[in-house]
XYZ file of C-alpha atoms in Angstrom:
386
model
C 7.300 -217.994 -98.811
C 9.144 -215.158 -97.185
C 12.787 -216.527 -98.686
C 10.936 -215.066 -101.862
C 9.714 -211.731 -100.607
C 12.780 -210.461 -99.136
C 14.540 -210.651 -102.540
C 11.899 -209.032 -103.893
C 11.396 -206.185 -101.734
C 15.197 -205.836 -101.779
C 14.768 -205.196 -105.342
C 11.694 -202.804 -104.873
C 14.167 -200.715 -102.804
C 16.930 -201.069 -105.602
C 14.252 -199.327 -108.064
C 13.263 -196.463 -105.687
C 16.745 -195.440 -105.119
C 17.585 -195.999 -109.151
C 14.439 -193.587 -109.347
C 15.564 -190.702 -106.569
C 19.094 -190.654 -107.790
C 17.913 -189.370 -111.545
C 15.076 -187.482 -110.575
C 18.291 -185.697 -107.973
C 20.256 -186.025 -111.150
C 17.634 -184.089 -112.997
C 16.370 -181.708 -110.702
C 20.100 -180.579 -109.887
C 20.351 -180.144 -113.658
C 17.253 -177.960 -114.116
C 18.034 -175.854 -110.762
C 21.976 -174.793 -112.553
C 20.716 -174.541 -115.515
C 17.985 -172.249 -115.003
C 13.858 -172.538 -115.774
C 13.331 -171.978 -119.593
C 9.871 -170.034 -119.599
C 7.347 -171.571 -121.621
C 5.856 -170.735 -125.249
C 2.705 -169.477 -123.461
C 4.667 -166.261 -122.152
C 5.325 -165.804 -126.067
C 1.823 -166.058 -126.650
C 1.058 -163.506 -124.221
C 3.311 -160.805 -125.280
C 2.363 -161.403 -128.310
C -1.214 -160.352 -128.137
C -0.155 -156.744 -126.900
C -1.321 -154.035 -128.861
C 1.741 -151.331 -130.703
C 1.712 -148.435 -128.155
C 1.714 -151.420 -125.365
C 4.618 -153.080 -126.398
C 6.674 -149.852 -127.204
C 6.634 -149.195 -123.887
C 7.641 -152.556 -122.539
C 11.482 -152.867 -122.758
C 12.948 -155.458 -125.035
C 14.265 -157.606 -122.549
C 10.877 -158.276 -122.049
C 10.026 -158.971 -124.827
C 13.244 -161.857 -125.741
C 11.583 -164.972 -123.719
C 14.710 -165.880 -121.631
C 14.658 -165.868 -117.979
C 17.238 -163.668 -116.994
C 15.502 -160.855 -118.764
C 12.517 -161.182 -118.077
C 13.599 -160.781 -114.651
C 15.828 -158.083 -115.189
C 12.850 -156.598 -117.325
C 10.520 -156.725 -114.126
C 12.913 -154.968 -112.221
C 13.424 -152.083 -114.714
C 9.767 -151.986 -115.329
C 8.669 -151.696 -111.748
C 10.956 -149.002 -110.256
C 9.458 -145.664 -109.542
C 11.378 -143.710 -112.541
C 10.107 -146.182 -115.195
C 6.166 -146.011 -113.575
C 6.898 -142.170 -113.309
C 7.963 -141.873 -116.788
C 4.920 -143.335 -118.211
C 2.451 -141.429 -116.203
C 4.345 -138.495 -117.526
C 4.208 -139.808 -121.031
C 0.632 -141.105 -121.003
C -0.310 -137.510 -119.431
C 1.146 -135.573 -122.146
C -0.326 -137.555 -125.049
C -3.938 -137.328 -123.442
C -3.451 -133.094 -122.687
C -2.199 -133.089 -126.918
C -5.930 -135.009 -127.348
C -8.272 -132.822 -124.534
C -6.901 -129.461 -125.993
C -8.696 -129.785 -129.155
C -11.872 -131.167 -127.425
C -11.510 -128.146 -125.381
C -11.513 -125.561 -127.638
C -14.697 -127.587 -129.013
C -16.749 -127.424 -125.881
C -15.840 -123.986 -125.243
C -16.444 -122.875 -129.305
C -20.333 -124.100 -128.502
C -20.095 -122.294 -125.396
C -19.663 -119.044 -127.136
C -21.614 -120.171 -129.857
C -24.637 -120.496 -127.693
C -24.046 -117.198 -125.894
C -23.661 -115.353 -129.026
C -27.622 -117.426 -130.365
C -28.636 -116.338 -126.503
C -28.092 -112.742 -126.935
C -29.632 -113.013 -130.583
C -32.923 -114.080 -129.622
C -33.407 -111.520 -127.234
C -34.151 -109.265 -130.000
C -36.628 -111.863 -131.127
C -40.287 -111.785 -129.925
C -41.328 -114.511 -127.213
C -42.313 -116.898 -129.432
C -39.659 -116.824 -131.905
C -36.901 -116.872 -128.950
C -38.423 -119.715 -127.230
C -37.940 -121.549 -130.161
C -34.176 -120.713 -131.199
C -33.162 -121.100 -127.893
C -34.676 -124.885 -128.059
C -32.336 -125.180 -131.099
C -29.741 -124.107 -129.891
C -29.736 -126.070 -126.810
C -30.410 -129.435 -129.273
C -27.546 -128.605 -131.592
C -25.197 -128.104 -128.227
C -26.041 -131.274 -126.927
C -25.285 -132.853 -130.196
C -22.414 -131.555 -130.729
C -21.437 -131.968 -127.250
C -22.089 -135.836 -126.932
C -20.540 -136.155 -130.615
C -16.988 -135.361 -128.362
C -19.108 -137.602 -125.235
C -19.034 -140.675 -127.703
C -15.151 -140.696 -128.932
C -13.928 -141.196 -125.529
C -16.705 -144.244 -125.109
C -15.519 -145.397 -128.256
C -11.972 -145.629 -126.845
C -12.782 -147.540 -123.622
C -14.689 -150.138 -125.880
C -11.248 -150.772 -127.198
C -9.276 -150.653 -123.984
C -11.644 -153.416 -122.898
C -11.049 -155.206 -125.867
C -7.783 -154.841 -125.062
C -7.286 -156.314 -121.705
C -9.671 -159.105 -122.161
C -7.470 -160.246 -124.963
C -4.067 -159.986 -122.620
C -5.663 -161.726 -119.454
C -7.229 -164.450 -121.673
C -3.391 -165.382 -123.127
C -2.620 -165.251 -119.295
C -4.854 -167.826 -118.076
C -2.657 -170.696 -119.883
C 0.406 -169.623 -119.094
C -0.349 -169.134 -115.301
C -1.932 -172.248 -115.740
C 1.415 -173.829 -117.287
C 3.812 -171.747 -114.511
C 1.892 -173.088 -111.525
C 2.591 -176.600 -112.631
C 6.277 -175.792 -113.088
C 5.855 -175.200 -109.320
C 4.520 -178.185 -108.654
C 1.152 -176.478 -107.717
C -1.491 -178.458 -109.485
C -4.334 -177.855 -107.568
C -3.703 -174.059 -107.835
C -3.249 -174.629 -111.787
C -6.652 -175.810 -111.642
C -8.673 -174.406 -109.824
C -7.163 -170.379 -110.218
C -7.108 -171.417 -113.851
C -11.033 -171.775 -114.091
C -11.596 -169.415 -111.334
C -9.874 -166.470 -113.277
C -11.707 -167.811 -116.828
C -14.976 -167.434 -114.767
C -14.076 -164.117 -113.808
C -13.029 -162.897 -117.113
C -16.273 -164.063 -118.900
C -18.518 -162.449 -116.730
C -15.877 -159.051 -117.155
C -16.150 -159.309 -120.676
C -20.284 -159.688 -120.762
C -20.349 -157.125 -118.025
C -18.527 -154.385 -119.532
C -19.260 -155.145 -123.342
C -22.853 -155.478 -122.403
C -23.763 -153.198 -120.360
C -21.308 -150.336 -119.603
C -22.284 -148.554 -123.226
C -26.054 -148.822 -123.145
C -25.982 -147.503 -119.641
C -23.549 -144.857 -120.729
C -25.895 -144.233 -123.853
C -29.195 -144.687 -121.473
C -27.555 -141.589 -119.269
C -26.585 -139.332 -121.851
C -30.234 -139.621 -123.239
C -31.379 -138.622 -119.688
C -29.049 -135.948 -120.511
C -31.144 -134.956 -123.581
C -34.508 -134.401 -121.712
C -32.634 -132.180 -119.046
C -32.447 -129.649 -122.165
C -35.633 -129.225 -121.338
C -37.092 -127.027 -118.732
C -39.517 -127.610 -115.555
C -40.311 -130.910 -114.172
C -38.734 -133.226 -117.505
C -35.404 -131.563 -117.400
C -35.349 -132.234 -113.346
C -36.939 -135.517 -114.400
C -34.216 -136.854 -116.579
C -31.063 -134.919 -114.735
C -32.383 -137.245 -111.309
C -33.182 -140.414 -113.508
C -29.493 -140.128 -114.955
C -27.804 -139.462 -111.760
C -29.405 -142.911 -110.415
C -28.665 -145.293 -113.080
C -25.142 -143.929 -112.422
C -25.288 -144.711 -108.744
C -26.827 -147.728 -108.707
C -25.411 -149.128 -111.490
C -21.926 -148.217 -109.753
C -23.053 -149.657 -106.825
C -23.519 -152.895 -108.254
C -20.283 -153.371 -110.399
C -18.094 -152.600 -107.343
C -20.134 -155.548 -105.730
C -19.610 -157.505 -108.220
C -15.909 -157.081 -108.549
C -15.765 -157.389 -104.733
C -17.323 -161.143 -105.047
C -15.324 -162.054 -107.645
C -11.865 -160.942 -106.169
C -13.191 -162.691 -103.018
C -13.697 -165.574 -105.176
C -10.295 -165.903 -106.751
C -8.874 -164.989 -103.373
C -10.034 -167.788 -101.762
C -9.842 -170.235 -104.036
C -6.268 -169.683 -104.660
C -5.081 -169.581 -101.246
C -7.143 -172.729 -100.854
C -5.473 -174.341 -103.641
C -1.947 -173.408 -102.600
C -2.323 -174.952 -99.234
C -3.503 -178.030 -100.675
C -0.816 -178.561 -103.183
C 1.764 -177.896 -99.701
C 0.179 -180.092 -97.908
C 0.168 -182.715 -100.391
C 3.760 -182.237 -100.812
C 4.797 -182.141 -97.179
C 3.327 -185.361 -97.132
C 5.347 -187.112 -100.142
C 8.644 -185.177 -98.599
C 8.392 -186.571 -95.101
C 7.345 -190.276 -96.435
C 10.459 -189.651 -98.664
C 12.884 -188.742 -96.355
C 11.558 -191.399 -93.998
C 12.329 -194.138 -95.919
C 15.560 -193.040 -97.502
C 17.049 -190.026 -95.346
C 20.216 -189.603 -97.143
C 18.390 -189.308 -100.551
C 14.892 -188.057 -99.281
C 17.487 -184.693 -97.765
C 19.779 -184.770 -100.863
C 15.938 -184.308 -102.773
C 14.504 -181.856 -99.867
C 17.085 -179.312 -100.624
C 17.367 -179.877 -104.940
C 13.779 -178.857 -105.080
C 13.995 -176.199 -102.954
C 16.758 -174.640 -104.746
C 14.734 -175.604 -108.227
C 11.536 -173.697 -105.566
C 13.287 -170.517 -105.482
C 13.896 -170.258 -109.226
C 10.654 -170.957 -109.981
C 9.106 -168.229 -107.403
C 11.694 -165.678 -108.630
C 10.166 -166.289 -112.703
C 6.614 -166.398 -111.297
C 7.327 -163.356 -109.734
C 8.827 -161.532 -112.267
C 5.949 -162.608 -115.127
C 3.477 -161.668 -112.608
C 4.850 -158.295 -112.065
C 5.482 -158.154 -116.002
C 1.544 -158.296 -116.089
C 0.389 -155.909 -113.596
C 2.381 -153.423 -115.423
C 1.379 -154.139 -118.929
C -2.028 -153.873 -117.336
C -1.146 -150.265 -115.769
C 0.113 -149.153 -118.722
C -3.114 -149.922 -121.016
C -4.908 -149.023 -118.296
C -3.238 -145.391 -117.672
C -3.523 -143.502 -121.253
C -7.806 -144.367 -120.791
C -7.742 -143.488 -117.589
C -5.818 -139.578 -118.089
C -7.657 -139.464 -120.877
C -11.269 -140.001 -119.357
C -9.901 -137.907 -116.377
C -8.901 -135.255 -118.639
C -12.142 -135.128 -120.490
C -14.075 -134.934 -117.192
C -11.599 -131.620 -116.474
C -13.018 -130.398 -119.945
C -16.963 -130.697 -119.354
C -15.998 -129.182 -115.721
C -14.272 -126.123 -117.105
C -16.827 -125.917 -120.181
C -19.690 -126.011 -117.633
C -17.851 -123.173 -115.663
C -17.853 -121.268 -118.645
C -21.464 -121.609 -119.391
C -22.644 -120.535 -116.618
C -20.223 -117.400 -116.686
C -21.715 -116.301 -119.694
C -25.388 -117.451 -118.774
C -26.347 -120.577 -120.523
C -27.687 -122.472 -117.885
C -29.033 -125.473 -120.109
C -25.598 -126.182 -121.748
C -24.038 -125.953 -117.876
C -26.304 -129.098 -117.235
C -25.705 -131.245 -120.229
C -22.383 -130.730 -119.240
C -22.165 -131.383 -115.774
C -23.922 -134.371 -116.351
C -21.847 -135.337 -119.299
C -18.670 -134.794 -117.404
C -20.440 -136.847 -114.256
C -20.933 -139.642 -116.776
C -17.051 -139.682 -117.647
C -16.539 -140.572 -113.799
C -18.277 -143.197 -113.805
C -16.332 -144.713 -116.664
C -13.469 -144.227 -115.362
C -14.869 -145.576 -112.130
C -15.931 -149.171 -114.321
C -12.319 -148.739 -115.885
C -10.715 -148.614 -112.873
C -12.782 -151.494 -110.806
C -12.008 -153.520 -113.966
C -8.703 -153.423 -113.913
C -7.958 -153.934 -110.548
C -9.837 -157.486 -110.340
C -7.548 -158.418 -112.691
C -4.280 -156.801 -111.605
C -4.965 -158.483 -107.941
C -5.164 -162.406 -109.648
C -1.339 -160.847 -111.528
C -0.332 -160.435 -108.068
C -1.378 -163.523 -105.947
C 0.154 -165.411 -109.136
C 3.573 -163.407 -108.512
C 3.345 -164.142 -104.771
C 2.049 -167.698 -104.538
C 5.007 -170.064 -103.336
C 5.634 -173.368 -104.397
C 4.963 -176.125 -102.550
C 8.326 -177.126 -103.007
C 10.221 -174.714 -100.657
């Protein structure tokens, strides 16, 4: 019986050695030829809108590993980032100037109407003031809602880009041997995307409209006016606090799950490499070196794709953030001018709407920060082969 087991055992060892030799050959060929990008990368790049795609270098659109690495280095350079900021700021100024003209025209017309109403009787003068305030509010609200639509468009583009990135990240995690991370990070990022999409599409604009209605109440003097301003400010503060708390929880969950999954992959791979090295020392050491070379290539490519993803989110966020900041400045200037010409009601309205833009900008930045952190974790994750 023992004589029969020995040939079988020797044959099993021979099969294992042959399989390991084939693995070394395949992995060595892969390491020499370079890592190819999966087709999911093309789907991720193809989802970009026209404005963002124009700001991305052509090398990033080719789908070649070397081109993507070069594009990531080019996009993350200070010159490229500064150029993108200046370009977005220039476009934002062009859009903000006509709106500033509209707001100042509203202030001037309101001031003239108040001056004319001072020559009328008390009852007629009061009626004219209320009508002027309502007309001013409607005109200013039209300008405000146009920017809210811009934010809604930004959220839809952001969520489409992240949804296209989830399968790409899973494939690239698997390429580097991070099988647990591929399942964990993709699932966690999918849950975060669903929650952010629900919160941003179902609550941001309704809260904005509610605060805008509270600003309408503040048009009128007395208790109702102060009550509307107080309720609007309270809603904005509590909503922003709740959003910040939610984003903190989501970021913490994503970070902890990614770290735990990466450690689990590393521990499993180290155990496998130790077993192979102990069983067949020569081939085990060769396999370990080959895997290390392959891991470096995968990590470089994954880092480049992650950096490109971060810059893409930055490029999508930049025009919206600058537009909201400039519109806040426009209404601040309008409120200052309204105070100078004696239009206190218009001054209150514009101050309220200006603070609303700060609320919108804060929500956009918090939501984008979560996905930027997700892309950063993906880019910085090490492969268990290394």
